[in-house]
Coordinates of C-alpha atoms and ligand atoms in Angstrom, one line a residue:
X1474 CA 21.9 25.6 17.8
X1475 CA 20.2 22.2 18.4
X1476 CA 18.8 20.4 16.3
X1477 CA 15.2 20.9 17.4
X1478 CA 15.8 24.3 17.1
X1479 CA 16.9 24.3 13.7
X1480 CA 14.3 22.3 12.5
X1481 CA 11.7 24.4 14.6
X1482 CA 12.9 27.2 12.7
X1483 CA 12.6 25.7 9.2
X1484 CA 8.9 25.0 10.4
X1485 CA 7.9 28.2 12.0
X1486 CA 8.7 29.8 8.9
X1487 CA 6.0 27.7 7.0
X1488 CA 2.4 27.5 7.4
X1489 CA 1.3 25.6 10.8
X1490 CA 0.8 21.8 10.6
X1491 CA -1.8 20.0 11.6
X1492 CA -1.5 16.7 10.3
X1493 CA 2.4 15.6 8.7
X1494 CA 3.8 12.4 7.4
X1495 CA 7.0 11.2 7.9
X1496 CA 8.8 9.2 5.6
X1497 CA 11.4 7.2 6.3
X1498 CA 14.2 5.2 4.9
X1499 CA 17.6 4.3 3.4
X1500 CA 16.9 5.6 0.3
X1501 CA 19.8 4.0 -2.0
X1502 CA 18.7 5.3 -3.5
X1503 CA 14.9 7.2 -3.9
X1504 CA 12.9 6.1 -6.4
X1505 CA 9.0 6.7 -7.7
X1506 CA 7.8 3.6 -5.4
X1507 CA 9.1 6.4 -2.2
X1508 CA 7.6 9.6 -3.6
X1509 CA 4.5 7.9 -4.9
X1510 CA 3.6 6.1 -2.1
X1511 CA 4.2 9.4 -0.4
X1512 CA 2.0 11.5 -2.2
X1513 CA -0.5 8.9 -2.1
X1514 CA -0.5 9.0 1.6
X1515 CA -0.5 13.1 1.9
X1516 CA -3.6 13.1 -1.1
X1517 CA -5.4 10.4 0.7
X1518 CA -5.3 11.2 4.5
X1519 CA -5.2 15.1 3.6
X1520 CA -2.0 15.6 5.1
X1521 CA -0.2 19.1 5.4
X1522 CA 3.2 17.6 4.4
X1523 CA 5.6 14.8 4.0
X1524 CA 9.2 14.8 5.4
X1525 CA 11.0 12.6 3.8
X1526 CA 13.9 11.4 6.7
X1527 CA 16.8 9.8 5.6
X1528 CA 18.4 7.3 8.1
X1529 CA 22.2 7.7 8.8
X1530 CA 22.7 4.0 10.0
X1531 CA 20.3 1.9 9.4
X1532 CA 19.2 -0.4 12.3
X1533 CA 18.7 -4.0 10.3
X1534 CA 21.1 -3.2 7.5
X1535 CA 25.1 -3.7 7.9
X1536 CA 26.3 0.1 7.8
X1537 CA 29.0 -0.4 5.6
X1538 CA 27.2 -2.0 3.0
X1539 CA 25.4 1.5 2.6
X1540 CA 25.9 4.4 0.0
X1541 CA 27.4 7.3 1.8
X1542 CA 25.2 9.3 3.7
X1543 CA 26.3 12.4 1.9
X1544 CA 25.3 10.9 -1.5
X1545 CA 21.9 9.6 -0.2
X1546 CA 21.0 12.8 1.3
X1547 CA 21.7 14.7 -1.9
X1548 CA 19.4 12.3 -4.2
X1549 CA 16.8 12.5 -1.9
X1550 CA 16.5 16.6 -1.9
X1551 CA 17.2 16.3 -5.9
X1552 CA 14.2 14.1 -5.8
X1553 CA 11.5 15.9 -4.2
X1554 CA 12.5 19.4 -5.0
X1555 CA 9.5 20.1 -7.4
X1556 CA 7.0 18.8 -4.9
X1557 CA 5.8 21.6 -2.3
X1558 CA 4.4 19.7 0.0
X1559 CA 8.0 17.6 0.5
X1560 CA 10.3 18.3 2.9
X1561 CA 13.7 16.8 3.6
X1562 CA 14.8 16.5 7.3
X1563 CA 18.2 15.4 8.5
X1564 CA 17.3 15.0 12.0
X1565 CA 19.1 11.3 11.8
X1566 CA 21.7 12.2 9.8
X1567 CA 23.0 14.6 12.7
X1568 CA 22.3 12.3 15.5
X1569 CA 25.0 9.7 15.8
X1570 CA 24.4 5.7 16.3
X1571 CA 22.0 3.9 14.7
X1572 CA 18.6 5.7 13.5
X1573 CA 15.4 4.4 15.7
X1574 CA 12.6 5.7 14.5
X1575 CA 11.3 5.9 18.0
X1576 CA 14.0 8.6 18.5
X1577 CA 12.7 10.2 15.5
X1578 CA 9.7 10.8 16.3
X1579 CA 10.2 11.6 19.9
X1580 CA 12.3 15.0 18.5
X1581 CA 9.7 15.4 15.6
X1582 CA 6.7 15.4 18.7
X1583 CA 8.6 17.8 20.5
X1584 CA 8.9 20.3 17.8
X1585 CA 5.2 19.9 16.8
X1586 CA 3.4 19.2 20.1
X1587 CA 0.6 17.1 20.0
X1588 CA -2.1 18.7 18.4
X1589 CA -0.6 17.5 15.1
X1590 CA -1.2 14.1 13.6
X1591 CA 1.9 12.5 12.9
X1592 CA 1.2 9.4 10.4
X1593 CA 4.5 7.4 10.2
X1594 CA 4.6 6.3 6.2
X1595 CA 6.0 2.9 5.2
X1596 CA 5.8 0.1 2.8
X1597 CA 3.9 -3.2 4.0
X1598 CA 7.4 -4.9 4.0
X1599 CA 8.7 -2.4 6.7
X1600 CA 5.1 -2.8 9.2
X1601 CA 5.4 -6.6 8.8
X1602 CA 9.0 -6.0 10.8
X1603 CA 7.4 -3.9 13.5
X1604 CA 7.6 -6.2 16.1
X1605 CA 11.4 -6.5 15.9
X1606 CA 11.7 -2.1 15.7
X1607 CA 13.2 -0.9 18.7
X1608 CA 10.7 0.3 21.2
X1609 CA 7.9 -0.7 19.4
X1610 CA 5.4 -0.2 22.1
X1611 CA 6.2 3.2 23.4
X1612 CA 6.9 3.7 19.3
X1613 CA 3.0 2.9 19.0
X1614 CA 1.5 5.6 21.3
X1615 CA 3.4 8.3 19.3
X1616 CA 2.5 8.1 16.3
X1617 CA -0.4 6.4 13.8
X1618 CA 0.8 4.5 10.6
X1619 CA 0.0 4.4 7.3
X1620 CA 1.4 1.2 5.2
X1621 CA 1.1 1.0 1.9
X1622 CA 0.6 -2.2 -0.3
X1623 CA 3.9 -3.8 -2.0
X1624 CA 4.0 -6.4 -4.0
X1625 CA 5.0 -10.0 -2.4
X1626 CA 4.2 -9.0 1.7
X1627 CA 0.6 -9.4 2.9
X1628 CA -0.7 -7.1 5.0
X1629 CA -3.5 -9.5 6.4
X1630 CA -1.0 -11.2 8.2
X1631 CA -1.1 -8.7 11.0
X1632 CA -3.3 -9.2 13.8
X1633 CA -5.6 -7.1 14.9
X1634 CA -3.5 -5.4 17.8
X1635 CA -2.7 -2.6 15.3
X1636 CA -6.0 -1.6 14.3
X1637 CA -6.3 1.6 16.1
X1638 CA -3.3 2.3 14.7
X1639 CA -2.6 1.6 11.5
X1640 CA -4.1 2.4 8.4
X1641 CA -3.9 0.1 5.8
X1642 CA -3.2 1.9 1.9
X1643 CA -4.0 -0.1 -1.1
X1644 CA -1.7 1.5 -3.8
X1645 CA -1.5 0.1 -7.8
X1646 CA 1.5 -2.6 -7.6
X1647 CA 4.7 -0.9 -7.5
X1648 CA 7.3 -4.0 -7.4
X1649 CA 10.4 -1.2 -7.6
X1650 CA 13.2 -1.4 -5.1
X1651 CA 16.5 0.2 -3.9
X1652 CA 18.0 -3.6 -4.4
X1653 CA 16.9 -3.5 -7.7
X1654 CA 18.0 -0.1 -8.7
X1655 CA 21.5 -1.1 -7.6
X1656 CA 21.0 -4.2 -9.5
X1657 CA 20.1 -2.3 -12.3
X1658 CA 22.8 -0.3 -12.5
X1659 CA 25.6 -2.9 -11.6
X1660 CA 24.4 -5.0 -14.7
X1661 CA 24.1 -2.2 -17.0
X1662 CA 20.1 -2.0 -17.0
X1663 CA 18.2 0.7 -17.7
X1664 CA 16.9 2.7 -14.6
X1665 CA 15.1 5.5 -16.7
X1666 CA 11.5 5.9 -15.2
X1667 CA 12.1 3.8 -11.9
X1668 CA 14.3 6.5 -10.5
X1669 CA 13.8 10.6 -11.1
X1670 CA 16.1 11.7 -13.6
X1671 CA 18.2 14.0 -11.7
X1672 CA 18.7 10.8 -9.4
X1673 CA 19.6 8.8 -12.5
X1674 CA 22.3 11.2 -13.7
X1675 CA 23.3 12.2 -9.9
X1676 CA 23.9 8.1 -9.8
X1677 CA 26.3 8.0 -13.2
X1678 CA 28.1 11.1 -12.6
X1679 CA 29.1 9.7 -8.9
X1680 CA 29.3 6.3 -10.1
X1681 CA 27.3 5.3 -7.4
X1682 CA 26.4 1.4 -7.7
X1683 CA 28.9 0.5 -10.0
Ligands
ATP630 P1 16.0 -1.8 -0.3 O1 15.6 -2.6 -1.4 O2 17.4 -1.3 -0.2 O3 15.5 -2.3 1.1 P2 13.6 -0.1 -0.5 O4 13.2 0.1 -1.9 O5 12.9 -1.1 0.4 O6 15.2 -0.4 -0.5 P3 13.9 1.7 1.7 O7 14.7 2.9 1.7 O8 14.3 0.5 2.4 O9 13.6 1.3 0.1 O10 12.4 2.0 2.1 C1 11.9 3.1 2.7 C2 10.4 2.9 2.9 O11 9.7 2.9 1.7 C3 10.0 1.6 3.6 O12 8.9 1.8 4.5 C4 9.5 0.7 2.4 O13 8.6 -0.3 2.8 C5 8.9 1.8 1.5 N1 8.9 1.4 0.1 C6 10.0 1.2 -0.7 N2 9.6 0.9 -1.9 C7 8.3 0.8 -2.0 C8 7.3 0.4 -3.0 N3 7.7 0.0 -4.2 N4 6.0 0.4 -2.6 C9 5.6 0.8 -1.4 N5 6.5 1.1 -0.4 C10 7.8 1.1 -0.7
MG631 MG1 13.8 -1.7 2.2

């Protein structure tokens, strides 16, 4: 079974969507700046629900200097297990190379046609990149985007080419990273209330980060 069909199946067996956000990202691992900027996105633009996507190999990141897919993957499902309106997809983890996110949503558009809305979620930091994302301008007409606020990138530096686009989300300052979890943990920090605490266990008991 491909897997279009296999995700087509996961979704047929849910309500129909009308409007979905995708999130994704490297999550090494997921923390609450991911799932709250996600369910800020899905309260705010009303959506149906988010998919969190985990990349295999990330595009601007060195893959070797990344946690196991097989450990990120596992974190992120541990992490948005009590939220019904979270999804996990592995749609990159089973497709080999690195993970373009124009090749994600090209397989996401063909399993929900185009009556649905797909809002692509990321951080300010990740749309200030966009011009260097592969595809960008076949990436635009896809999909909309929604970026949320981070502390230390300014959204205002964009021009206005992505206004029809884009949706700008001011969320309450969340200056929380993957870097810094690792940091965290690698010095012997605390990481309770930055990361879920099934995530914070998952990370000791595989001594992930270490
Ligand atoms: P790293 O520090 O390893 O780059 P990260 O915290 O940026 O990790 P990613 O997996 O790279 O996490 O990010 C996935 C998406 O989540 C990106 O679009 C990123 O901008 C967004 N994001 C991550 N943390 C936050 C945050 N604190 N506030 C808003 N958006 C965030
Ligand atoms: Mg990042």
């Amino acid at each position: 079974m491909s897997n279009n069909q296999k995700e087509l199946q996961k979704t047929s067996s849910r309500k129909e969507s009308n409007k979905i956000g995708i999130m994704g990202g490297v999550f090494d691992p997921i923390h609450i700046g991911h799932l709250f900027t996600a369910e800020e996105a899905r309260m705010r633009l009303n959506l149906d629900k988010v998919i969190f996507v985990p990349c295999l190999q990330p595009s601007h990141k060195r893959s070797d200097l990344v946690t196991d897919i097989k450990h990120r993957l596992k974190m992120t499902y541990m992490a948005i297990e009590d939220n019904p309106f979270f999804e996990v997809s592995e749609i990159e983890v089973n497709r080999s190379g690195p993970s373009y996110t124009i090749d994600t949503i090209k397989e996401f558009r063909e399993i929900y046609g185009w009556e649905t809305d797909i809002f692509f979620i990321t951080g300010a930091d990740a749309f200030l990149e966009i011009d260097s994302w592969y595809k960008k301008d076949e990436l635009l007409k896809l999909c909309k985007f929604v970026a949320a606020t981070r502390p230390g990138y300014d959204l205002n530096k964009l021009n206005n080419n992505f206004k029809d686009v884009l949706q700008i989300m001011e969320i309450p300052a969340l200056a929380i990273s993957s870097t810094d979890v690792r940091y965290r943990v690698k010095n012997s920090l605390s990481i309770k209330y930055i990361v879920l605490d099934v995530v914070r266990k998952y990370i000791y008991v595989n001594k992930l980060y270490f």
